[in-house]
Coordinates of C-alpha atoms in Angstrom, one line a residue:
M1 CA 15.1 -17.2 -0.7
I2 CA 16.8 -18.1 2.1
N3 CA 14.2 -16.3 4.3
L4 CA 11.2 -18.0 2.4
F5 CA 12.9 -21.2 3.4
N6 CA 13.1 -20.3 6.8
L7 CA 9.9 -19.0 7.0
I8 CA 8.4 -22.4 4.9
Y9 CA 10.5 -25.5 6.5
I10 CA 12.2 -24.7 9.5
D11 CA 9.4 -22.2 11.6
M12 CA 7.4 -24.5 13.5
P13 CA 3.9 -23.7 14.9
W14 CA 4.9 -24.0 18.8
E15 CA 8.0 -21.4 18.1
E16 CA 7.2 -17.9 19.7
P17 CA 6.1 -15.1 17.3
I18 CA 8.2 -12.9 16.2
P19 CA 6.4 -9.6 15.6
L20 CA 6.7 -7.6 12.5
T21 CA 8.2 -4.5 14.0
S22 CA 9.6 -3.1 16.9
S23 CA 7.3 -0.5 18.1
F24 CA 4.1 0.0 17.0
M25 CA 4.0 3.8 17.4
K26 CA 7.1 4.1 15.5
S27 CA 5.8 1.4 12.9
L28 CA 2.5 3.6 12.4
L29 CA 4.0 7.1 12.8
L30 CA 5.8 6.0 9.6
T31 CA 3.4 4.3 7.8
V32 CA 0.9 7.6 8.1
G33 CA 3.2 10.2 7.5
L34 CA 4.4 8.2 3.9
G35 CA 1.0 7.9 2.9
V36 CA 0.6 11.8 3.6
V37 CA 3.7 12.4 1.7
I38 CA 2.5 10.0 -1.2
F39 CA -1.1 11.6 -1.2
L40 CA 0.6 15.4 -1.7
L41 CA 2.9 13.9 -3.9
I42 CA 0.0 12.7 -6.3
R43 CA -2.1 15.4 -5.3
K44 CA 0.6 18.5 -5.7
L45 CA 3.2 17.6 -8.2
T46 CA 2.0 18.4 -11.5
R47 CA 3.8 19.3 -14.8
N48 CA 2.6 18.8 -18.4
K49 CA -0.5 16.2 -19.3
V50 CA 1.5 13.1 -20.4
Y51 CA 3.6 13.5 -17.3
N52 CA 0.3 13.9 -15.0
M53 CA -1.6 10.5 -16.7
V54 CA 1.8 8.3 -16.9
K55 CA 2.3 9.2 -13.3
Q56 CA -1.3 8.4 -12.3
A57 CA -1.8 5.2 -14.2
L58 CA 1.6 4.1 -12.8
W59 CA 0.8 5.0 -9.3
G60 CA -3.0 3.6 -9.8
V61 CA -1.5 0.2 -10.9
Q62 CA 1.3 0.2 -7.9
F63 CA -1.4 1.0 -5.3
G64 CA -3.8 -1.2 -6.7
V65 CA -1.7 -4.3 -6.8
H66 CA -0.5 -3.4 -3.4
T67 CA -4.2 -3.1 -2.0
L68 CA -4.9 -6.6 -3.2
S69 CA -1.8 -8.3 -1.9
S70 CA -2.3 -5.7 1.7
A71 CA -6.0 -7.1 2.1
F72 CA -4.8 -10.9 1.0
W73 CA -2.1 -10.8 3.6
L74 CA -4.6 -9.3 6.2
L75 CA -7.1 -12.2 5.7
L76 CA -3.9 -14.6 6.5
S77 CA -3.2 -12.9 9.6
F78 CA -6.5 -14.0 11.3
S79 CA -5.3 -17.3 10.9
S80 CA -2.3 -16.7 12.3
N81 CA -0.9 -15.9 15.8
L82 CA 0.0 -12.4 15.2
S83 CA -0.6 -10.0 17.8
A84 CA -3.3 -6.9 17.7
D85 CA -0.6 -4.4 17.0
D86 CA 0.3 -6.2 13.5
R87 CA -2.9 -6.6 12.8
I88 CA -3.8 -3.2 12.9
L89 CA -0.7 -2.0 11.4
R90 CA -2.1 -4.6 8.2
L91 CA -5.5 -2.8 8.0
L92 CA -4.1 0.8 8.0
I93 CA -1.5 -0.2 5.6
S94 CA -4.6 -1.6 3.4
L95 CA -6.9 1.2 4.1
I96 CA -4.5 3.9 2.9
C97 CA -3.8 1.4 0.3
I98 CA -6.9 2.0 -0.5
A99 CA -7.5 5.3 -0.2
L100 CA -4.3 6.3 -2.5
T101 CA -5.8 4.0 -4.8
I102 CA -8.8 5.6 -5.0
Q103 CA -7.1 8.9 -5.6
T104 CA -5.4 7.7 -8.1
I105 CA -8.5 6.4 -10.3
L106 CA -10.3 9.8 -9.4
L107 CA -7.5 11.8 -10.4
F108 CA -6.5 10.1 -13.7
R109 CA -10.5 10.2 -14.7
D110 CA -10.4 14.3 -14.1
Q111 CA -7.4 14.0 -16.2
M112 CA -9.0 12.2 -19.1
K113 CA -12.0 14.6 -18.7
K114 CA -10.2 17.3 -19.4
S115 CA -7.7 16.4 -22.5
S116 CA -10.8 15.4 -24.2
I117 CA -12.8 18.5 -23.1
I118 CA -9.6 20.5 -24.7
S119 CA -9.2 18.3 -27.5
N120 CA -13.2 19.0 -28.5

């Protein structure tokens, strides 16, 4: 709450912008690395059918909401005075979230098809 108050009421447009991260390459590697790890977790971590269905549904909802919010922040960053590195990082995060959302939706749909074929 204190940070939100500081952002809304104290920070003024003429103040020096604070970058989101200290090092662009460090943040870029962390973002891409986490994206790859989550991709492999979604793709390869399998157990029983119920676990997979719940996992894919929860990850899909989570990444869908994160995709919408990161796209919103990306649009807002064009009206602010963020550096180009921060904008590129936000764009990359949005693209990774979109890819992970599409992957979970496709896996969930395939799982639903497999379960309906097995039950018939």
